[in-house]
Every structure is written in C-alpha cells, then in structure tokens.
XYZ file of C-alpha atoms in Angstrom:
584
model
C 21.634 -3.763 -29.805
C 23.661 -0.095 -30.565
C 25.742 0.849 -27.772
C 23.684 4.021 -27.541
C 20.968 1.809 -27.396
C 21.808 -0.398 -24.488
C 23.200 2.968 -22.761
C 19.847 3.870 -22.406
C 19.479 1.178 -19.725
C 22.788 0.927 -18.340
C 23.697 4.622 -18.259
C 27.118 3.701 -16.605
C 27.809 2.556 -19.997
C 27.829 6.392 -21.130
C 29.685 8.371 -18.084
C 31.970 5.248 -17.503
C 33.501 5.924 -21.323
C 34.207 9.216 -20.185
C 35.655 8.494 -16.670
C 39.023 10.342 -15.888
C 41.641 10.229 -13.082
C 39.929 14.214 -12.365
C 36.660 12.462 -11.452
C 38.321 9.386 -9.524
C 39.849 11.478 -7.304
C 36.454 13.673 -6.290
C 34.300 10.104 -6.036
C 36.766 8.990 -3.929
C 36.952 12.115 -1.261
C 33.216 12.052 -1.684
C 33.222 8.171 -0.888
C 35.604 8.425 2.077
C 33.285 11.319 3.500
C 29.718 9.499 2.946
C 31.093 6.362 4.392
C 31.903 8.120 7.293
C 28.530 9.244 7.852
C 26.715 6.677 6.531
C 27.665 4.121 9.184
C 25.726 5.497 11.852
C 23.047 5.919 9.515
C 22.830 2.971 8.454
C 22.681 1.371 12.139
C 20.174 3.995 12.910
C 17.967 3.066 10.160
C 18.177 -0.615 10.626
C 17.084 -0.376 14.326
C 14.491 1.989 13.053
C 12.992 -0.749 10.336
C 13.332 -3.466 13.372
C 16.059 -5.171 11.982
C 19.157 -6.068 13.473
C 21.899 -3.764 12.847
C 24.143 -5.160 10.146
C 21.246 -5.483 8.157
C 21.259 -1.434 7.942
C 25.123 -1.699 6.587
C 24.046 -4.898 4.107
C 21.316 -2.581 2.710
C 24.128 0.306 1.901
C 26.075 -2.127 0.073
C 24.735 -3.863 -3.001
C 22.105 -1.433 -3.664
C 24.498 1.592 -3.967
C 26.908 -0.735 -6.703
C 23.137 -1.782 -8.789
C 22.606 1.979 -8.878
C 25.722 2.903 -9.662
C 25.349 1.101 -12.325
C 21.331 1.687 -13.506
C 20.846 4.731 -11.910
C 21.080 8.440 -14.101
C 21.587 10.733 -11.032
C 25.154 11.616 -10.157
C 24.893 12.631 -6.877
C 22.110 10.560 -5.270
C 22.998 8.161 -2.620
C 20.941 5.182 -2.368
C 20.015 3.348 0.994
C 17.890 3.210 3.991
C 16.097 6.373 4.883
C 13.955 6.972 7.682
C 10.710 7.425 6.448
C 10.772 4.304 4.098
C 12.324 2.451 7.205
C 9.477 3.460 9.334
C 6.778 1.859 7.318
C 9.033 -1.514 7.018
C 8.409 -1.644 10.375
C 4.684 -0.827 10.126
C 4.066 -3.328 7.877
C 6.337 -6.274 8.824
C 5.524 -5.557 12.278
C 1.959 -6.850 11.607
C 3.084 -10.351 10.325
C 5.896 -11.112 12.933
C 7.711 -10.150 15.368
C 10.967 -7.710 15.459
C 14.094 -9.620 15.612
C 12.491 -13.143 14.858
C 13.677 -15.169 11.796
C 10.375 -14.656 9.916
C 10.548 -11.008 10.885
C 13.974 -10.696 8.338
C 12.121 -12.777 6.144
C 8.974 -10.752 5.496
C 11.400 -7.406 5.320
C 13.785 -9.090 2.500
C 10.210 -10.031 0.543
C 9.335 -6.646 1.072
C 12.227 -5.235 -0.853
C 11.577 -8.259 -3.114
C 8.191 -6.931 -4.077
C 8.977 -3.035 -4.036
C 12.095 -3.895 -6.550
C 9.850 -5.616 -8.550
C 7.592 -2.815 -9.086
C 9.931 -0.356 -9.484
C 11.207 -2.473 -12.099
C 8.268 -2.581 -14.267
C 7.367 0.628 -13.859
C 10.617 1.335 -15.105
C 10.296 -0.445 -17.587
C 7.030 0.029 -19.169
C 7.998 3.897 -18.403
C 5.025 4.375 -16.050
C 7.036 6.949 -13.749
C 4.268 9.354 -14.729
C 1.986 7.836 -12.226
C 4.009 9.447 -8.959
C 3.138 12.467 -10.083
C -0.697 11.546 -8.769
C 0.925 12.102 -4.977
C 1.010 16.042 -4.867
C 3.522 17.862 -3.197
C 1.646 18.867 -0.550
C 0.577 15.478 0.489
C 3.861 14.286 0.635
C 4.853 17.449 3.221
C 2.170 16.221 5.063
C 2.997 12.456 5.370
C 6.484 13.344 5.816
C 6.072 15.659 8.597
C 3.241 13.013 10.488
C 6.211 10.691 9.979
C 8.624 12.490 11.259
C 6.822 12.688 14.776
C 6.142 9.228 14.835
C 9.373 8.587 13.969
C 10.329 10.848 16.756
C 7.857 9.420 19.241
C 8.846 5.845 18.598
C 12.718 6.545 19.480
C 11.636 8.468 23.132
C 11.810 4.686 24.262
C 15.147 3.959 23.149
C 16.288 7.218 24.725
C 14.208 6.356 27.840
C 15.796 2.538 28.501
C 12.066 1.161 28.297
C 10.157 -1.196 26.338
C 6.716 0.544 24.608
C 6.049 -0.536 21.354
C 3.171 0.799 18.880
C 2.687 1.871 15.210
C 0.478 5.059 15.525
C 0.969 8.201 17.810
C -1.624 7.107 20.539
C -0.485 3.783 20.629
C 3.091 5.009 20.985
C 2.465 7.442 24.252
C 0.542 5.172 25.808
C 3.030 2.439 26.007
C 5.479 4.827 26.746
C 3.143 6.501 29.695
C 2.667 2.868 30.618
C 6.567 1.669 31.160
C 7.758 5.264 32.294
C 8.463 3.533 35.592
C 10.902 1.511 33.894
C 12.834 4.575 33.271
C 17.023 4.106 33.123
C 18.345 7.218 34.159
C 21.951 6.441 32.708
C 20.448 6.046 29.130
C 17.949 8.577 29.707
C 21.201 11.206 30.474
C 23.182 9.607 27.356
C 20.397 9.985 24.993
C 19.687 13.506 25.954
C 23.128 14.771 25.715
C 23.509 13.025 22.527
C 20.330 14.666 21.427
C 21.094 17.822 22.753
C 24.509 17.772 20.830
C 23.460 16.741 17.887
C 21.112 19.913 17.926
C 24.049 21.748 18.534
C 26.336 20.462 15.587
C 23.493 21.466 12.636
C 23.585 25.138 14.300
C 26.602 25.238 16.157
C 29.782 23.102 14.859
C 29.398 24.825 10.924
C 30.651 28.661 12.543
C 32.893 26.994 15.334
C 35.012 24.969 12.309
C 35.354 28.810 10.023
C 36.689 30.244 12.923
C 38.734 27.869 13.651
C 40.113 28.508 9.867
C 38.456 25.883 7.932
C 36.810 27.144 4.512
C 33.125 26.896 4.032
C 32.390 23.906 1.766
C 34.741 21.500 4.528
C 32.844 23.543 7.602
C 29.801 22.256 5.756
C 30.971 18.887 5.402
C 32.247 18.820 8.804
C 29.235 19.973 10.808
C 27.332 16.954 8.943
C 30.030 14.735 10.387
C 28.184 14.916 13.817
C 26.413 11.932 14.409
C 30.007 9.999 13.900
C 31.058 12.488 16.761
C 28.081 11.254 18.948
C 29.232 7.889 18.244
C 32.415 7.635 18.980
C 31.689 9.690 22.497
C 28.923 7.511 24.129
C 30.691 5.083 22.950
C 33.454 4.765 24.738
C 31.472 6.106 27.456
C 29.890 3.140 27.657
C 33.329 0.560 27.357
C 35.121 3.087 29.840
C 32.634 2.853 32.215
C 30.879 -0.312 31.956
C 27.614 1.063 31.507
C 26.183 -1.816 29.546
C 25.590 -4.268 32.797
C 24.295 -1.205 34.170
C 21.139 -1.230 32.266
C 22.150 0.718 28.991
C 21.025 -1.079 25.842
C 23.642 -1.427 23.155
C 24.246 -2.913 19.931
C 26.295 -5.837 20.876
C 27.994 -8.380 18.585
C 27.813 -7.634 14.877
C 28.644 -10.492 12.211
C 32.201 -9.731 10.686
C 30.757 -10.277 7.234
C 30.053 -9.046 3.890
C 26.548 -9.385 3.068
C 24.937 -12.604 3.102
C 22.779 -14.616 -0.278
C 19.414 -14.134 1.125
C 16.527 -15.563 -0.562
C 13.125 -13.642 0.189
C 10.277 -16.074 0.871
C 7.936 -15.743 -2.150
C 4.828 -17.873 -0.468
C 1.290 -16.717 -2.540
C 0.001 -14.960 1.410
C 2.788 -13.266 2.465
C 3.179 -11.513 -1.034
C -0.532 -10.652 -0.427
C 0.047 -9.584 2.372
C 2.907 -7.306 1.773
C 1.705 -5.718 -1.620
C -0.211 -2.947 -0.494
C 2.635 -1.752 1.590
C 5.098 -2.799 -1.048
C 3.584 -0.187 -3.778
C 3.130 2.414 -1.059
C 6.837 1.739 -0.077
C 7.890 1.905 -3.724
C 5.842 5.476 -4.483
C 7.033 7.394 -1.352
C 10.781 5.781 -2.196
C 10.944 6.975 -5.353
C 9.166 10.007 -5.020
C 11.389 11.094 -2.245
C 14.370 9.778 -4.600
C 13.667 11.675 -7.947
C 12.880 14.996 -5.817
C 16.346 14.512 -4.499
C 18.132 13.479 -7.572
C 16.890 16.407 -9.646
C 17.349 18.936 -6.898
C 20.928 17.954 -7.336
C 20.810 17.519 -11.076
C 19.985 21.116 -11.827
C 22.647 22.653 -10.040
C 24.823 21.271 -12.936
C 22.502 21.031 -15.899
C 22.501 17.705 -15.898
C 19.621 15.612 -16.810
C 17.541 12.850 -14.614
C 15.653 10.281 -16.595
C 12.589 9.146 -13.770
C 11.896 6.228 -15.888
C 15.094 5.320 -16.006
C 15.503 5.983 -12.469
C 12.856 3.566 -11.372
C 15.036 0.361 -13.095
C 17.942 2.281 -10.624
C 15.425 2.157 -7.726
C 14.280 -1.176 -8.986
C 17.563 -3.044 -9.145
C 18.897 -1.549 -5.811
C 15.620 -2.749 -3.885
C 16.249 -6.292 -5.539
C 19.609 -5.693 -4.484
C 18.933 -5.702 -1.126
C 16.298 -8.761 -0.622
C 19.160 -10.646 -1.821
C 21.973 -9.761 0.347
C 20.029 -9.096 3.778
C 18.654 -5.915 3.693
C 15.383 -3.996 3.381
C 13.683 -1.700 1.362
C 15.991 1.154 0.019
C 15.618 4.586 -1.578
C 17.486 7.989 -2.279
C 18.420 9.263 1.051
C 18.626 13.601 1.013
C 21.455 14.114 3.891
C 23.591 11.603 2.157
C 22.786 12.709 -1.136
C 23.947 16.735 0.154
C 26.589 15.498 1.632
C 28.167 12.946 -1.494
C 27.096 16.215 -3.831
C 29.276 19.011 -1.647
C 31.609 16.363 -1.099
C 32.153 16.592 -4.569
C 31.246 13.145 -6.257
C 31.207 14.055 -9.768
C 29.642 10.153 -11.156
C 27.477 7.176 -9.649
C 31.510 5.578 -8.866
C 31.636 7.475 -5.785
C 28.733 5.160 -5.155
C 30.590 2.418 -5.722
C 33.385 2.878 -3.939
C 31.263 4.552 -0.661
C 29.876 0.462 -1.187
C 33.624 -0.657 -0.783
C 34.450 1.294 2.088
C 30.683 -0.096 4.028
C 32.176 -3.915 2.936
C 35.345 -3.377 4.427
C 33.900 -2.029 7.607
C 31.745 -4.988 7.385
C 34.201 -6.939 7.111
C 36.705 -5.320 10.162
C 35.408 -2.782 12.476
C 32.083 -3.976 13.804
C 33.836 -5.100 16.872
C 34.077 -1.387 17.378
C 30.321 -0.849 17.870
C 29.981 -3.662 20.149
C 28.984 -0.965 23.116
C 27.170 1.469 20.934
C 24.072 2.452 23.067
C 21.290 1.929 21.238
C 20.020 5.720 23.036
C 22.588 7.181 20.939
C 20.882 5.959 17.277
C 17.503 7.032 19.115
C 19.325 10.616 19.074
C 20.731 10.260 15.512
C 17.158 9.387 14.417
C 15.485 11.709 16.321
C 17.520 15.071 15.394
C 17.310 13.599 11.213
C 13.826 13.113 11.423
C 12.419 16.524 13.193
C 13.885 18.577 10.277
C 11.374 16.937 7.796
C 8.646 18.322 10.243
C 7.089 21.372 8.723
C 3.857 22.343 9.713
C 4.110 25.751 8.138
C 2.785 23.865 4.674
C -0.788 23.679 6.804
C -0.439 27.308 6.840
C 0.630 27.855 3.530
C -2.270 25.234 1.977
C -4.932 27.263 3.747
C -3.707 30.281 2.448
C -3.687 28.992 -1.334
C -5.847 26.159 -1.419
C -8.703 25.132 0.613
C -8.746 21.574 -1.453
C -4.882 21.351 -0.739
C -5.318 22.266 2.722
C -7.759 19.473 3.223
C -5.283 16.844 1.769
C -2.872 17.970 3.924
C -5.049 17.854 6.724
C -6.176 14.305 6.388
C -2.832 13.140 5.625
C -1.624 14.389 8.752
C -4.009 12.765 10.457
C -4.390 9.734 9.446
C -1.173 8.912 9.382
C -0.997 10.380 13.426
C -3.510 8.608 14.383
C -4.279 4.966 11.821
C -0.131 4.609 11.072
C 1.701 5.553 7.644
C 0.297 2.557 5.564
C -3.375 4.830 6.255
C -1.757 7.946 6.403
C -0.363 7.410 2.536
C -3.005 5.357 1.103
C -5.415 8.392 2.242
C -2.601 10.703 0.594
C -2.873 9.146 -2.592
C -6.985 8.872 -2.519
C -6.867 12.756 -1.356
C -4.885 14.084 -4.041
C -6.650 11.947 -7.560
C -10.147 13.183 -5.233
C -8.756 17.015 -5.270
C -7.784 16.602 -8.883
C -10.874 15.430 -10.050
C -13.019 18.105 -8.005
C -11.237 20.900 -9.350
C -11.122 19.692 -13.126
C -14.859 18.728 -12.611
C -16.148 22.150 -12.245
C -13.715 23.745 -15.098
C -14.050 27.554 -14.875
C -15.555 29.063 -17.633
C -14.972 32.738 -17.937
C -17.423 35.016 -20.172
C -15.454 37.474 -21.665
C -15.334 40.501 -24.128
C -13.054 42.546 -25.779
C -11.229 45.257 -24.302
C -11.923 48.382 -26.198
C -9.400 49.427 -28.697
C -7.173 45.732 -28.734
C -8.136 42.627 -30.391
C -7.569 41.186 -26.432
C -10.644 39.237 -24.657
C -11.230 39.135 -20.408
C -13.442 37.825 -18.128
C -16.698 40.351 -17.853
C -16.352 40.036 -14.356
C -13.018 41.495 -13.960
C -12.340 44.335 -16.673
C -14.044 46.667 -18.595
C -15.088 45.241 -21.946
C -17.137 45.748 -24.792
C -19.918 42.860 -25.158
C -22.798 42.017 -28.053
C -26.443 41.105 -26.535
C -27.089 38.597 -29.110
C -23.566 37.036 -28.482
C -21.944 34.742 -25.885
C -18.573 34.418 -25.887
C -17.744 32.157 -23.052
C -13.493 30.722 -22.018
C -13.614 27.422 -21.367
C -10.410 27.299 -19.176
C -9.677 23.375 -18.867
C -9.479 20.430 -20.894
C -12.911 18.545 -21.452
C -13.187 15.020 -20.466
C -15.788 12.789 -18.305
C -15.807 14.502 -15.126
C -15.981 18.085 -16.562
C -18.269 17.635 -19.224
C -21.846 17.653 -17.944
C -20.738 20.559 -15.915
C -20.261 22.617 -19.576
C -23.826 21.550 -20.576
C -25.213 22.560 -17.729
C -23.521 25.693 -17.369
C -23.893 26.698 -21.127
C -28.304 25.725 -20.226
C -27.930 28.270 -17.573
C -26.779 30.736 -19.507
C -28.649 30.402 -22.714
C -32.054 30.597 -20.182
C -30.992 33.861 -19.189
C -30.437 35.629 -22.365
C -33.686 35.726 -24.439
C -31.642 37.734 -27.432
C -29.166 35.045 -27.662
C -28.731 34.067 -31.395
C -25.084 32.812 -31.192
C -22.824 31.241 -28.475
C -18.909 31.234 -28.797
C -16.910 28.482 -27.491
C -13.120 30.388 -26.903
C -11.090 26.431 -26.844
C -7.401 28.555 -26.105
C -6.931 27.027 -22.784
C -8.646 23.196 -24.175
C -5.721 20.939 -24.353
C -7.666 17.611 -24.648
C -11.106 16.188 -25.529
C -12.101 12.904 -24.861
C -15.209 10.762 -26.001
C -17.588 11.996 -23.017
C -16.791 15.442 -23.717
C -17.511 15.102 -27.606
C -21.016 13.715 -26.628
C -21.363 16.830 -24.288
C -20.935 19.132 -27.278
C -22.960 17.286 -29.634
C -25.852 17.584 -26.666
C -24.765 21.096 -26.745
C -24.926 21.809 -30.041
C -28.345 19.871 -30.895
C -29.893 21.663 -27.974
C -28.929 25.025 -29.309
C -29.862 24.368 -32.846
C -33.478 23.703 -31.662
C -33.723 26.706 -29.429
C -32.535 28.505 -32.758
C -28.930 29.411 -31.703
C -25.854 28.672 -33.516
C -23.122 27.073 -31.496
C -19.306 28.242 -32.912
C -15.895 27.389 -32.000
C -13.041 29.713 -31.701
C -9.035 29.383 -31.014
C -9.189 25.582 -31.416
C -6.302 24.162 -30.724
C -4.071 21.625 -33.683
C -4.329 18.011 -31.732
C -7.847 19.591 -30.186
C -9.209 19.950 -33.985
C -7.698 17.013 -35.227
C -9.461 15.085 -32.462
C -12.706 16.958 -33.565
C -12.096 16.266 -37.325
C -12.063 12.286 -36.702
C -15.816 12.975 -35.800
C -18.726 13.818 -37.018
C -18.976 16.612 -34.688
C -17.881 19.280 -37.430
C -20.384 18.506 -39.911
C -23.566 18.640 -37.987
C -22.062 22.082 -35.978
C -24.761 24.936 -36.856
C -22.039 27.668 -36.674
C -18.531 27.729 -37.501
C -15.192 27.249 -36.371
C -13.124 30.743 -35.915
C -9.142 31.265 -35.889
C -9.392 33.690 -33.133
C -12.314 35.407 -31.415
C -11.739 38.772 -32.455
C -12.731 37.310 -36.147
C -15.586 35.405 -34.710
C -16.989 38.599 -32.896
C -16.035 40.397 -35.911
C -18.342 38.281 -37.974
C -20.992 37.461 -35.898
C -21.624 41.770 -34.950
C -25.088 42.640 -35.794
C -24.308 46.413 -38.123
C -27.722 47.666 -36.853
C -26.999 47.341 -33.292
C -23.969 49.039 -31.450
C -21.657 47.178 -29.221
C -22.491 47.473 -25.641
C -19.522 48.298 -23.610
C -19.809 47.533 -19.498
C -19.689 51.043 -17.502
C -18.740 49.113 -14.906
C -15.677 47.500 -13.179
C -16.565 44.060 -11.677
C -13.790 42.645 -9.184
C-alpha cells in the first residue's frame, strides 16, 4: 500500500514526517498544562461513571496515545467526559452494582462494544449517520444531563448515601437520607463549589492585574479545580477530617494501567448494545463538534470518518487497560488548543505525564474528599445547561421546539438511555414531517424580469390557462403522494387549466415512489386534457428521469427555464393577467 495511502488511516503518518523541534516544544507546554488539569478530571469523571478512581486516570492514558495516533484533529483531547460518564453509570448500574468486580467488568465491555462500533462506522465511512441527531436535540439532552449530573453529585457534597438514575428518583433519595447530613463535607463541598464559581468569573481579571498576559490568565483561571484540590486536601490530612465522617478517595494502586480483558458473554453484550450505540453517537457527536470548532480556527481539516477509527481505537483502548467509555472532552480540548498544542503528540506526551503520576503521586490523593470532585463535577456540568435553546426553538421551530421538549423530558424524568433514544426518534420523526408536506409555491413572473415568486407574496403577472407551481424539496416516498394530491386540488379549481408547469430548481433527488407519483400525475392530467411540463430540471434529476420511461409518455415538454416555458405555452389571444394585489 502507497504511503499516502496508508496515511489515510494512520494520519500520524503525515504530520509526524513533518514534526519539528518548533512543535515539540508547544505539545509539550500544552501537555504539562492539560495534565495538570486533567487529573482532577479524570478522578471526577471516574467517580461520576461509578468506577473507582484510577480507572478515570487508566482511561486518559491509552486512549489519548491510539488517538494520537488515528485521530485527524490536532487539538482534541480524548478521555472521560461527563455526559458520556453519566450514562456508563446508567447503564452498568442496571446489571451490577457500583464498585463490585462485575460492575468494572460490564463498564470495560461497554467501551469494548462502543469501540467496536465506532470502528466500523469508521470504517465503512458511515459517519454520515450522526448527522440524524440535530443540534437542537443534543442541547436538549445535554442540558437534562447536566442537571442530573448536578443532582446526582448534591449527595457527595451532602456526606449521604441516595442513589438513583432519573431526577425524581435522585431527590427522593436525597430527601430521604437528608438526616444523614455531614456538616463538615457539606461546608467543604460548598466552599469548593462556591470557589470554583469564582475562578471561571473571578481568577481570569485577578491574574491580568496581577501582570500576567491574557492567553496564560486564560490558562490559569482553568487551572482551578487543581486549586480546589490541593486546598481541601490538605484540609482534610491537616485536620483529620476523614475519621470525622468526610468521604475521601483513599488508597490508589501505584500502577500503570492494567491488561484488562472485557467479558464478551452473548447476554451481557445484549444487554449493553443499546447503550453502547447511544454511548458511541453522543461521544462522537460531542467529539467532531469539538474537533472542528478547533480545526477552523487554523484551516485545518477534520476527516469524521476518519475520526470515528480515532474514537474507535481509543474506546478499544480503554476496555483493555481498565477504563471506560471515552470521547473528545471540550474544556480539555480549549485548554490543550490555547495551550498551544500544535499536533496529536501533545496527546501523547499529556498520556506520559498521567502514567507517571500513575505511577508516583497517587499517594498524594489519598485524603481527597470525594465532596470536592462533587464540586469539580458540579461547576463543569451546569455550564452545558442552556435552557435558552427552548426559547430559541419556539421562536424558529415549533417541530424543533417539540424535540427539544421531549428530550428534556424524558431524559429528566425516564434517565439518558430514554432521554437519547427519544432524541434520535424525535429528530428522523421531525425530518420526515417536514419533507412530507414539501412546500410547493405557485408562482409568476415579476413584471419586466425573467424572475418567478410565490403568488402569495409579490406582485406577479400570471396566465389563467397556466399553472406554474415550485416544488421546493426533493421528491421521494414520504413527499410524494402529498404532490399528487396537492397538484388534484389545484387542477379541480381551475376549470381553464390546459397546462401545468412543474418548476424542479429546488428538486435535488427523485426516487422510485416519487417517479410513480408523476407518472399518476401525468396520466391523470392527460385524461382530464391537460399537458403536464417540466421546467429547470436539474443534471443528476434528468438523468434519473432519462433511465425511465417517464419522458416518453410525458404529454408536455421539458423547459430550460420557466420564463421559456411561460413564453411558449402564452395563449397570443389572451393577455397576461397581472395580480393588483399584494398577498403577505
């Protein structure tokens, strides 16, 4: 296979060629900076997914190097992520229980699975099919996530036990423990809250007066979580808090990751599928959104199919080395980008400075209070809440509004798995309503031009004997009996009708139904002694068309443009009739 071949799929094959000492040095500030951050994070996420807290730093590890090397984006940091960490917990949590041996093993087979199918989607370049989640579905789920994300960290913060996957089910075993309040976590996780509030509004203007320039101000202000750390922290060593109540981490292996094997039993894989494809759409949805964000800032390119083998490989990457599911994580991703990691290496070497901390310094988070990950989670997550897009939907869309709606819901008050599955119905429903009923404009020319608009909105000249109707959608099974029954409607009303126009300048696409539909059309118009014509037919459109008999048996004929159909069809002995009205 051509080099240029095989650097299709291992695109570090093309930047790697080019890779200079200028570019080491920015991936490695970038790495030193991401590592940083990403070690709370990755604790944070772990206890989030209901795994035990190394697992979060395993899952940074080998799926940042398989991206590194598979992955197009140069900026996009792969790893846990608190949305796709919320529904491994949904859906593990309803075949065993959270810190249990089978527990790990269900999450590693759910990374198994989600790999997989990011793999061959990948790889039969099917990335096409995320684009059936619209974007206003996925503000919705991620904003009904991000309060039940939210929700399910008040008991961490509170020192109770209350467990629960959707929001009812979450306050009520919180109402139901709030005796078993512990007032010294309670006070740690709302100061760490409360400062980590602070630092996203705060810290940035403190650190450029204090003389720092704006890109390290930046950089610093998203440094606060590791200040939150640190600080309850030693709080906790100093003053003995743990046998006082306050939950913390405890021991952490001193380890690099682990060879896991995911358990690859016929029921559990059944089991875990559904949420394994729901996991792998939202991952990599979330991911390419990110990735290109970044990408256009510097013209360079993203390759989503390509990006799905990234995905793909990282996910497999971490069911065998004791993780969970994975994805491109925004924060990180900002943060590696205005660090200024100019290839997939800083990656790589963020994955070297996670093994060595694995390897040396997880004695240091022995008395990390768990309240304090609550807080990191907590402040992350309630910036992806944004219920101004119910506003906006109404405002645009009633259909969109509706998705979002549902969404919301659902996912509130059934859990994500519901929440995204109803996402996913929602928008392919909303699609096919609106292409269903395609709107069909009739129009006429506006006096003096060779220009045709809807009769309904300007003033235009019109022929009694002719229809010249828009047909503003591509024509396929869902849309077409709509056309014949529209084009029966109007032919009924018009008693002079002798020829009807069909203007195809917005018909991108005709399938088999549709062709039937205008052979109907055409045969029913012939026998009420009207000829049917075509006008503005698109290339691929008429070649379609031409690979049928359709074009033989039409009674009229097939136009350039519609000024030359009008043109031609004109009766001399009767003037054009020009609206004297402007219809709105």
């Amino acid at each position: 296979m051509p080099l240029s071949q095989l650097a299709r799929y291992l695109p570090i094959l093309d930047w790697g060629r080019r890779y200079d000492r200028g570019q080491f040095t920015g991936d490695m500030l970038a790495a030193v900076i991401v590592t940083i951050m990403l070690i709370p994070q990755s604790l944070a996420y772990a206890l989030l997914a209901g795994m035990p807290p190394e697992a979060g730093i395993y899952a940074s590890i080998a799926p940042i190097v398989l991206y590194a090397i598979f992955g197009t984006s140069r900026a996009l940091a792969v790893g846990p992520v608190a949305v796709v960490s919320l529904m491994t917990a949904a859906a593990v949590g309803e075949i065993a229980q959270s810190g249990t041996a089978g527990y790990t093993a269900a999450a590693l087979t759910l990374a198994f699975i989600s790999g997989a199918m990011l793999l061959a989607l990948g790889l039969f370049r099917l990335g096409f099919l995320a684009n059936f989640l619209s974007h206003p579905v996925i503000a919705g789920f991620i904003t009904a996530s991000g309060i039940l994300i939210a929700a399910s960290q008040l008991r961490h913060i509170l020192g109770i036990d209350a467990e629960g996957h959707t929001l009812v089910e979450i306050l009520v075993s919180l109402w139901t423990h709030l005796n078993e309040v512990n007032l010294i976590t309670v006070v740690l996780g709302v100061t760490s809250t409360g400062f980590l509030f602070w630092v996203r509004g705060g810290l940035e203007p403190l650190l450029r007066r204090m003389g720092l320039g704006r890109r390290l101000a930046g950089i610093g202000a998203k440094m606060g979580p590791v200040l939150a750390i640190v600080g309850t922290t030693l709080a906790v060593w100093a003053f003995e808090l743990g046998e006082k109540g306050v939950a913390i981490v405890g021991a952490v292996p001193q380890s690099l990751p682990p060879l896991t094997f995911p358990t690859v039993s016929p029921d559990l894989v059944l089991q875990l599928f559904v949420p394994a494809l729901l996991i792998s759409i939202i991952g990599f949805v979330e991911s390419i959104s990110v990735a290109q964000t970044l990408a256009a800032k510097k013209r360079q390119r993203i390759d989503p199919d390509q990006e799905l083998i990234g995905l793909g490989s990282a996910n497999l990457g971490a069911a065998f080395t004791g993780g969970f599911p994975v994805t491109g994580g925004f924060s990180r991703s900002v943060v590696n980008f205005d660090a200024g990691a100019e290839t997939p290496a800083a990656g790589a070497f963020t994955a070297v400075g996670l093994a060595f901390t694995a390897l040396f310094l997880t004695p240091l988070i022995y008395f990390l209070p768990k309240a304090a990950l609550a807080a990191t989670i907590i402040v992350a997550v309630l910036s992806l809440v944004d219920f101004s897009i119910l506003r906006r939907a109404w405002t645009f869309s009633h259909a969109d509004f509706a998705a979002v709606s549902v969404t919301i819901l659902l996912t509130l008050l059934l859990g994500v798995e519901a929440g995204v599955t109803a996402g996913v119905v929602t928008s392919i429903f909303v699609h096919l309503y609106k292409t269903s009923r395609p709107h069909l404009a009739v129009v006429g020319r506006v006096p003096g031009t060779e220009h045709f608009r809807n009769v309904l909105r300007h003033k235009v000249e019109t022929q009694p004997h002719v229809l010249s109707l828009r047909i503003d959608e591509s024509l396929y099974f869902p849309n077409a009996r709509f056309l014949e029954d529209q084009l029966a409607r109007y032919a009924a009303e018009k008693a002079e009708l002798t020829d009807v126009v069909l203007m195809f300048s917005a018909v991108n696409e005709i399938d088999l139904s549709a062709l039937e539909s205008l052979e109907t059309i055409n045969t029913r118009l012939n026998d009420a002694g009207v000829r049917l014509h075509l006008s503005e037919v698109k290339g691929p459109v008429m070649d379609r068309l031409k690979r049928s008999h359709f074009l033989e048996e039409l009674s009229g004929d097939v136009f350039l443009s519609q000024h030359e159909a009008v043109c031609k069809l004109a009766d001399p002995g009767t003037r054009s009739d020009q609206s004297a009205r402007q219809f709105t």
